[in-house]
GROMACS .gro file of C-alpha atoms in nm:
model
  313
    1MET     CA    1   0.000   0.000   0.000
    2SER     CA    2   0.127   0.349  -0.086
    3MET     CA    3  -0.007   0.705  -0.096
    4VAL     CA    4   0.097   0.955  -0.360
    5PRO     CA    5   0.005   1.327  -0.378
    6ALA     CA    6  -0.170   1.424  -0.701
    7PRO     CA    7   0.102   1.545  -0.945
    8ASP     CA    8   0.061   1.910  -1.044
    9ALA     CA    9   0.075   1.822  -1.415
   10LEU     CA   10  -0.231   1.596  -1.381
   11ILE     CA   11  -0.459   1.829  -1.183
   12GLY     CA   12  -0.790   1.864  -1.369
   13LYS     CA   13  -0.746   1.537  -1.558
   14ARG     CA   14  -0.996   1.249  -1.536
   15LEU     CA   15  -0.892   1.004  -1.267
   16ASP     CA   16  -0.847   0.713  -1.512
   17VAL     CA   17  -0.632   0.930  -1.740
   18ALA     CA   18  -0.420   1.048  -1.445
   19ILE     CA   19  -0.372   0.697  -1.306
   20ALA     CA   20  -0.278   0.566  -1.651
   21LYS     CA   21  -0.002   0.827  -1.677
   22MET     CA   22   0.116   0.780  -1.319
   23MET     CA   23   0.139   0.400  -1.343
   24GLY     CA   24   0.234   0.358  -1.708
   25VAL     CA   25  -0.073   0.151  -1.794
   26SER     CA   26  -0.354   0.194  -2.048
   27ARG     CA   27  -0.659   0.401  -1.966
   28SER     CA   28  -0.880   0.091  -1.964
   29GLN     CA   29  -0.642  -0.085  -1.725
   30ALA     CA   30  -0.643   0.221  -1.498
   31ALA     CA   31  -1.025   0.215  -1.500
   32GLU     CA   32  -1.019  -0.151  -1.393
   33LEU     CA   33  -0.791  -0.066  -1.099
   34ILE     CA   34  -1.026   0.215  -0.991
   35GLU     CA   35  -1.340   0.005  -1.025
   36SER     CA   36  -1.184  -0.286  -0.832
   37GLY     CA   37  -1.088  -0.052  -0.544
   38GLN     CA   38  -0.713  -0.102  -0.588
   39VAL     CA   39  -0.677   0.270  -0.664
   40SER     CA   40  -0.880   0.536  -0.483
   41LEU     CA   41  -0.862   0.888  -0.341
   42LEU     CA   42  -0.789   0.916   0.030
   43THR     CA   43  -1.034   1.191   0.129
   44ARG     CA   44  -1.327   1.143  -0.110
   45HIS     CA   45  -1.508   0.887  -0.320
   46ALA     CA   46  -1.435   0.919  -0.692
   47ASP     CA   47  -1.519   0.711  -0.997
   48LYS     CA   48  -1.302   0.690  -1.306
   49SER     CA   49  -1.449   1.006  -1.463
   50ALA     CA   50  -1.391   1.227  -1.158
   51LYS     CA   51  -1.144   1.513  -1.200
   52LEU     CA   52  -0.822   1.501  -1.000
   53LEU     CA   53  -0.804   1.805  -0.768
   54ALA     CA   54  -0.515   1.987  -0.607
   55GLY     CA   55  -0.448   1.832  -0.266
   56ASP     CA   56  -0.586   1.489  -0.358
   57ILE     CA   57  -0.393   1.189  -0.226
   58VAL     CA   58  -0.396   0.879  -0.447
   59ASP     CA   59  -0.417   0.559  -0.243
   60LEU     CA   60  -0.262   0.257  -0.417
   61GLU     CA   61  -0.342  -0.084  -0.272
   62LEU     CA   62  -0.254  -0.322  -0.553
   63HIS     CA   63  -0.330  -0.689  -0.517
   64ASP     CA   64  -0.028  -0.917  -0.546
   65GLU     CA   65  -0.057  -1.092  -0.882
   66GLN     CA   66   0.297  -1.227  -0.893
   67GLU     CA   67   0.220  -1.570  -0.751
   68VAL     CA   68   0.194  -1.727  -1.096
   69PRO     CA   69   0.519  -1.692  -1.293
   70GLU     CA   70   0.493  -1.519  -1.629
   71PRO     CA   71   0.495  -1.768  -1.918
   72VAL     CA   72   0.798  -1.754  -2.147
   73CYS     CA   73   0.789  -1.757  -2.528
   74ASP     CA   74   1.071  -2.000  -2.613
   75GLU     CA   75   1.008  -1.986  -2.989
   76MET     CA   76   1.063  -1.609  -3.015
   77GLU     CA   77   1.352  -1.567  -3.261
   78ILE     CA   78   1.640  -1.327  -3.195
   79VAL     CA   79   1.715  -1.175  -3.536
   80TYR     CA   80   2.007  -0.952  -3.430
   81GLU     CA   81   2.203  -0.903  -3.108
   82ASP     CA   82   2.516  -0.723  -2.992
   83ASP     CA   83   2.629  -0.556  -2.668
   84ASP     CA   84   2.389  -0.262  -2.716
   85ILE     CA   85   2.067  -0.390  -2.873
   86VAL     CA   86   1.866  -0.704  -2.936
   87ILE     CA   87   1.605  -0.732  -3.211
   88VAL     CA   88   1.344  -1.006  -3.190
   89ASN     CA   89   1.086  -1.141  -3.434
   90LYS     CA   90   0.787  -1.110  -3.200
   91PRO     CA   91   0.517  -1.375  -3.250
   92VAL     CA   92   0.149  -1.285  -3.233
   93GLY     CA   93   0.011  -1.329  -2.882
   94VAL     CA   94   0.322  -1.192  -2.711
   95ALA     CA   95   0.301  -0.851  -2.542
   96ALA     CA   96   0.592  -0.608  -2.541
   97HIS     CA   97   0.599  -0.596  -2.160
   98ALA     CA   98   0.390  -0.689  -1.857
   99SER     CA   99   0.078  -0.482  -1.781
  100VAL     CA  100  -0.229  -0.495  -1.560
  101GLY     CA  101  -0.454  -0.782  -1.663
  102TRP     CA  102  -0.208  -0.943  -1.907
  103THR     CA  103  -0.117  -1.301  -1.814
  104GLY     CA  104   0.057  -1.413  -2.133
  105PRO     CA  105   0.424  -1.404  -2.236
  106THR     CA  106   0.611  -1.080  -2.299
  107VAL     CA  107   0.913  -0.984  -2.508
  108LEU     CA  108   1.094  -0.838  -2.206
  109GLY     CA  109   1.019  -1.130  -1.976
  110SER     CA  110   1.116  -1.387  -2.237
  111LEU     CA  111   1.449  -1.214  -2.303
  112LEU     CA  112   1.530  -1.185  -1.932
  113ALA     CA  113   1.439  -1.553  -1.882
  114ARG     CA  114   1.697  -1.643  -2.147
  115GLY     CA  115   1.963  -1.453  -1.959
  116VAL     CA  116   1.978  -1.156  -2.200
  117HIS     CA  117   2.105  -0.848  -2.017
  118ILE     CA  118   1.870  -0.550  -2.051
  119THR     CA  119   1.944  -0.194  -1.940
  120SER     CA  120   1.770  -0.082  -1.621
  121MET     CA  121   1.673   0.246  -1.786
  122GLY     CA  122   1.304   0.302  -1.853
  123ALA     CA  123   0.983   0.267  -1.651
  124ALA     CA  124   0.962  -0.028  -1.411
  125GLY     CA  125   0.861  -0.339  -1.603
  126ARG     CA  126   0.935  -0.165  -1.935
  127GLN     CA  127   1.309  -0.121  -1.906
  128GLY     CA  128   1.498  -0.118  -2.234
  129ILE     CA  129   1.185  -0.075  -2.445
  130VAL     CA  130   1.177   0.226  -2.677
  131SER     CA  131   0.912   0.111  -2.927
  132ARG     CA  132   0.636  -0.147  -2.895
  133LEU     CA  133   0.423  -0.375  -3.110
  134ASP     CA  134   0.062  -0.465  -3.027
  135VAL     CA  135  -0.006  -0.815  -2.894
  136GLY     CA  136  -0.188  -0.895  -3.220
  137THR     CA  137   0.092  -0.771  -3.447
  138SER     CA  138   0.395  -0.984  -3.529
  139GLY     CA  139   0.741  -0.883  -3.647
  140LEU     CA  140   1.055  -0.693  -3.555
  141MET     CA  141   1.091  -0.520  -3.220
  142LEU     CA  142   1.409  -0.360  -3.085
  143VAL     CA  143   1.506  -0.371  -2.714
  144CYS     CA  144   1.805  -0.189  -2.562
  145LYS     CA  145   2.072  -0.374  -2.365
  146SER     CA  146   2.298  -0.078  -2.275
  147ASP     CA  147   2.225   0.263  -2.124
  148LEU     CA  148   2.388   0.428  -2.423
  149ALA     CA  149   2.157   0.242  -2.661
  150TYR     CA  150   1.847   0.331  -2.459
  151LYS     CA  151   1.922   0.704  -2.466
  152GLU     CA  152   2.015   0.711  -2.836
  153MET     CA  153   1.741   0.478  -2.966
  154ARG     CA  154   1.476   0.657  -2.764
  155ARG     CA  155   1.590   0.979  -2.932
  156GLN     CA  156   1.586   0.820  -3.278
  157PHE     CA  157   1.235   0.680  -3.234
  158ALA     CA  158   1.106   1.007  -3.082
  159GLN     CA  159   1.246   1.210  -3.372
  160HIS     CA  160   1.117   0.959  -3.632
  161GLU     CA  161   1.467   0.880  -3.759
  162VAL     CA  162   1.398   0.505  -3.749
  163LYS     CA  163   1.228   0.368  -4.060
  164LYS     CA  164   0.977   0.100  -3.962
  165THR     CA  165   0.834  -0.088  -4.258
  166TYR     CA  166   0.520  -0.296  -4.214
  167HIS     CA  167   0.353  -0.524  -4.466
  168ALA     CA  168  -0.025  -0.543  -4.455
  169ILE     CA  169  -0.305  -0.689  -4.665
  170VAL     CA  170  -0.613  -0.471  -4.692
  171GLN     CA  171  -0.958  -0.556  -4.823
  172GLY     CA  172  -1.047  -0.435  -5.171
  173ASN     CA  173  -0.842  -0.309  -5.463
  174LEU     CA  174  -0.666   0.017  -5.378
  175LYS     CA  175  -0.708   0.263  -5.665
  176GLN     CA  176  -0.362   0.420  -5.637
  177ASP     CA  177  -0.022   0.251  -5.643
  178LYS     CA  178   0.104   0.470  -5.359
  179ALA     CA  179  -0.039   0.740  -5.136
  180THR     CA  180  -0.028   0.903  -4.793
  181ILE     CA  181  -0.302   0.905  -4.532
  182GLU     CA  182  -0.284   1.206  -4.302
  183ALA     CA  183  -0.560   1.211  -4.040
  184PRO     CA  184  -0.557   1.262  -3.659
  185ILE     CA  185  -0.628   0.958  -3.441
  186GLY     CA  186  -0.791   0.948  -3.097
  187ARG     CA  187  -0.990   0.713  -2.877
  188ALA     CA  188  -1.331   0.610  -3.005
  189LYS     CA  189  -1.609   0.718  -2.767
  190VAL     CA  190  -1.780   0.378  -2.799
  191SER     CA  191  -1.487   0.182  -2.651
  192ASP     CA  192  -1.167   0.224  -2.452
  193PHE     CA  193  -1.002  -0.031  -2.680
  194ARG     CA  194  -1.081   0.119  -3.022
  195PHE     CA  195  -0.936   0.423  -3.191
  196THR     CA  196  -1.074   0.637  -3.471
  197VAL     CA  197  -1.000   0.930  -3.701
  198THR     CA  198  -1.118   1.239  -3.512
  199PRO     CA  199  -1.037   1.613  -3.526
  200ALA     CA  200  -0.965   1.593  -3.151
  201GLY     CA  201  -0.700   1.323  -3.202
  202LYS     CA  202  -0.321   1.341  -3.234
  203PRO     CA  203  -0.161   1.397  -3.577
  204ALA     CA  204  -0.091   1.074  -3.766
  205VAL     CA  205   0.074   1.015  -4.105
  206THR     CA  206   0.086   0.683  -4.292
  207HIS     CA  207   0.263   0.625  -4.627
  208TRP     CA  208   0.184   0.315  -4.834
  209ASP     CA  209   0.294   0.149  -5.159
  210VAL     CA  210   0.120  -0.140  -5.337
  211LEU     CA  211   0.330  -0.458  -5.354
  212GLU     CA  212   0.077  -0.703  -5.502
  213ARG     CA  213  -0.289  -0.700  -5.609
  214PHE     CA  214  -0.537  -0.986  -5.573
  215GLY     CA  215  -0.855  -0.819  -5.697
  216ASP     CA  216  -1.047  -0.828  -5.371
  217ALA     CA  217  -0.742  -0.758  -5.155
  218THR     CA  218  -0.411  -0.568  -5.180
  219LEU     CA  219  -0.069  -0.632  -5.025
  220VAL     CA  220   0.096  -0.304  -4.925
  221SER     CA  221   0.421  -0.181  -4.775
  222VAL     CA  222   0.359   0.078  -4.503
  223ASN     CA  223   0.587   0.337  -4.340
  224LEU     CA  224   0.479   0.546  -4.044
  225GLU     CA  225   0.583   0.903  -3.968
  226THR     CA  226   0.400   0.877  -3.636
  227GLY     CA  227   0.339   0.584  -3.404
  228ARG     CA  228  -0.020   0.615  -3.282
  229THR     CA  229  -0.191   0.311  -3.131
  230HIS     CA  230  -0.358   0.099  -3.406
  231GLN     CA  231  -0.250   0.364  -3.661
  232ILE     CA  232  -0.228   0.138  -3.967
  233ARG     CA  233  -0.554  -0.039  -3.881
  234VAL     CA  234  -0.742   0.286  -3.819
  235HIS     CA  235  -0.609   0.472  -4.124
  236PHE     CA  236  -0.687   0.198  -4.376
  237SER     CA  237  -1.030   0.145  -4.222
  238SER     CA  238  -1.094   0.519  -4.258
  239ILE     CA  239  -1.047   0.500  -4.638
  240GLY     CA  240  -1.273   0.195  -4.671
  241HIS     CA  241  -0.998  -0.069  -4.687
  242PRO     CA  242  -0.967  -0.236  -4.343
  243LEU     CA  243  -0.694  -0.492  -4.287
  244ILE     CA  244  -0.817  -0.843  -4.358
  245GLY     CA  245  -0.862  -1.040  -4.037
  246ASP     CA  246  -0.947  -0.722  -3.841
  247PRO     CA  247  -1.323  -0.721  -3.764
  248MET     CA  248  -1.271  -0.458  -3.491
  249TYR     CA  249  -1.208  -0.206  -3.768
  250GLY     CA  250  -1.455  -0.333  -4.026
  251ALA     CA  251  -1.301  -0.642  -4.191
  252ASN     CA  252  -1.537  -0.904  -4.334
  253PRO     CA  253  -1.527  -1.198  -4.088
  254ARG     CA  254  -1.624  -1.446  -4.362
  255PHE     CA  255  -1.320  -1.339  -4.567
  256SER     CA  256  -1.099  -1.388  -4.260
  257GLN     CA  257  -1.243  -1.736  -4.207
  258GLU     CA  258  -1.178  -1.835  -4.570
  259LEU     CA  259  -0.813  -1.733  -4.527
  260GLY     CA  260  -0.775  -1.903  -4.188
  261LEU     CA  261  -0.695  -1.575  -4.013
  262GLU     CA  262  -0.761  -1.514  -3.644
  263ARG     CA  263  -0.595  -1.169  -3.636
  264GLN     CA  264  -0.517  -0.878  -3.865
  265TRP     CA  265  -0.274  -0.942  -4.154
  266LEU     CA  266   0.000  -0.708  -4.036
  267ASN     CA  267   0.371  -0.771  -3.987
  268ALA     CA  268   0.660  -0.542  -3.887
  269THR     CA  269   0.891  -0.662  -4.164
  270MET     CA  270   1.189  -0.422  -4.174
  271LEU     CA  271   1.382  -0.185  -3.948
  272ASP     CA  272   1.634   0.074  -4.069
  273PHE     CA  273   1.822   0.276  -3.806
  274ARG     CA  274   2.163   0.413  -3.712
  275HIS     CA  275   2.344   0.187  -3.467
  276PRO     CA  276   2.344   0.370  -3.131
  277ARG     CA  277   2.721   0.326  -3.081
  278THR     CA  278   2.872   0.334  -3.432
  279HIS     CA  279   2.600   0.547  -3.599
  280ILE     CA  280   2.630   0.322  -3.906
  281TRP     CA  281   2.299   0.250  -4.081
  282GLN     CA  282   2.162  -0.096  -4.003
  283HIS     CA  283   1.897  -0.286  -4.202
  284VAL     CA  284   1.715  -0.580  -4.042
  285GLU     CA  285   1.425  -0.775  -4.190
  286CYS     CA  286   1.220  -1.088  -4.124
  287GLY     CA  287   0.979  -1.315  -4.309
  288TYR     CA  288   0.609  -1.369  -4.249
  289PRO     CA  289   0.484  -1.606  -3.978
  290SER     CA  290   0.296  -1.921  -4.087
  291ASP     CA  291  -0.060  -1.787  -4.047
  292LEU     CA  292   0.014  -1.482  -4.263
  293ARG     CA  293   0.200  -1.692  -4.522
  294HIS     CA  294  -0.097  -1.930  -4.547
  295ALA     CA  295  -0.344  -1.645  -4.602
  296LEU     CA  296  -0.116  -1.491  -4.866
  297ASP     CA  297  -0.081  -1.827  -5.048
  298VAL     CA  298  -0.460  -1.869  -5.055
  299LEU     CA  299  -0.503  -1.519  -5.198
  300ARG     CA  300  -0.240  -1.579  -5.467
  301THR     CA  301  -0.394  -1.914  -5.566
  302THR     CA  302  -0.747  -1.775  -5.576
  303SER     CA  303  -0.637  -1.468  -5.770
  304ALA     CA  304  -0.445  -1.674  -6.028
  305ALA     CA  305  -0.744  -1.907  -6.077
  306GLN     CA  306  -0.974  -1.607  -6.128
  307ARG     CA  307  -0.739  -1.455  -6.386
  308ALA     CA  308  -0.721  -1.787  -6.573
  309ALA     CA  309  -1.100  -1.813  -6.572
  310ASP     CA  310  -1.134  -1.456  -6.703
  311GLU     CA  311  -0.890  -1.526  -6.987
  312MET     CA  312  -1.092  -1.830  -7.098
  313LYS     CA  313  -1.411  -1.627  -7.135
   0.00000   0.00000   0.00000
């Protein structure tokens, strides 16, 4: 149990927003802590929407959830490693780091369990992490082993000097061969878990190039100028081309079923950055995991059969 005075910078904020920032958790996770009574205000009753006032004391009485050891992802591949950084090919279903309510494996926990040294810099439970991937997104993720790397890579990510290339398959046939989507993204009012294009959101810029067309779907290469939560999923949904396998943002569930997909077709495929110590440009890439490869093979086979049928007409 601990008591913390309300930080000046958070006065006037909703309680769930303030707790999220104070504890380094999501807003929905903060709301769960408030509703379960693990987080409260010392001198007054307050629900998650109450405003934090000057003089408030935040009472933290978190239940011990460490009795069950965190599962380890043994099959997570290390693509690159030296004394400063380690880059993994994160499987779907693995979180970047531990968080309230998450009981599955994490990148950080799995690396530490293997004996990989990670810098102590960063928030507790998130040390060494300068950029994350969603649980449902696979691909390359960089973690810092040295203090020098943490400081420099955090700067590079913050100043958008790192080029992160994703491959995605979207529904429908994109009209252009390349384009940019520039639209602000914020939380959707209908859910704490969904995001949407909204004038009240934060600026977000997504560049894409077509790699392959299948008629009713398109494989694209995507580069982000900004790193908003669910940015690729939200932006393509906003132009009427949601990622296949992503019903949360409008994908056709029947199409997903035909392709054997249980998550969005999205993979962090390439990373280009300056090495934090040598400042020499590094290029790292990875292939697609089996579920995404299978869906892509089905699309290619179906598309080729359709073209052959059209030519015979």
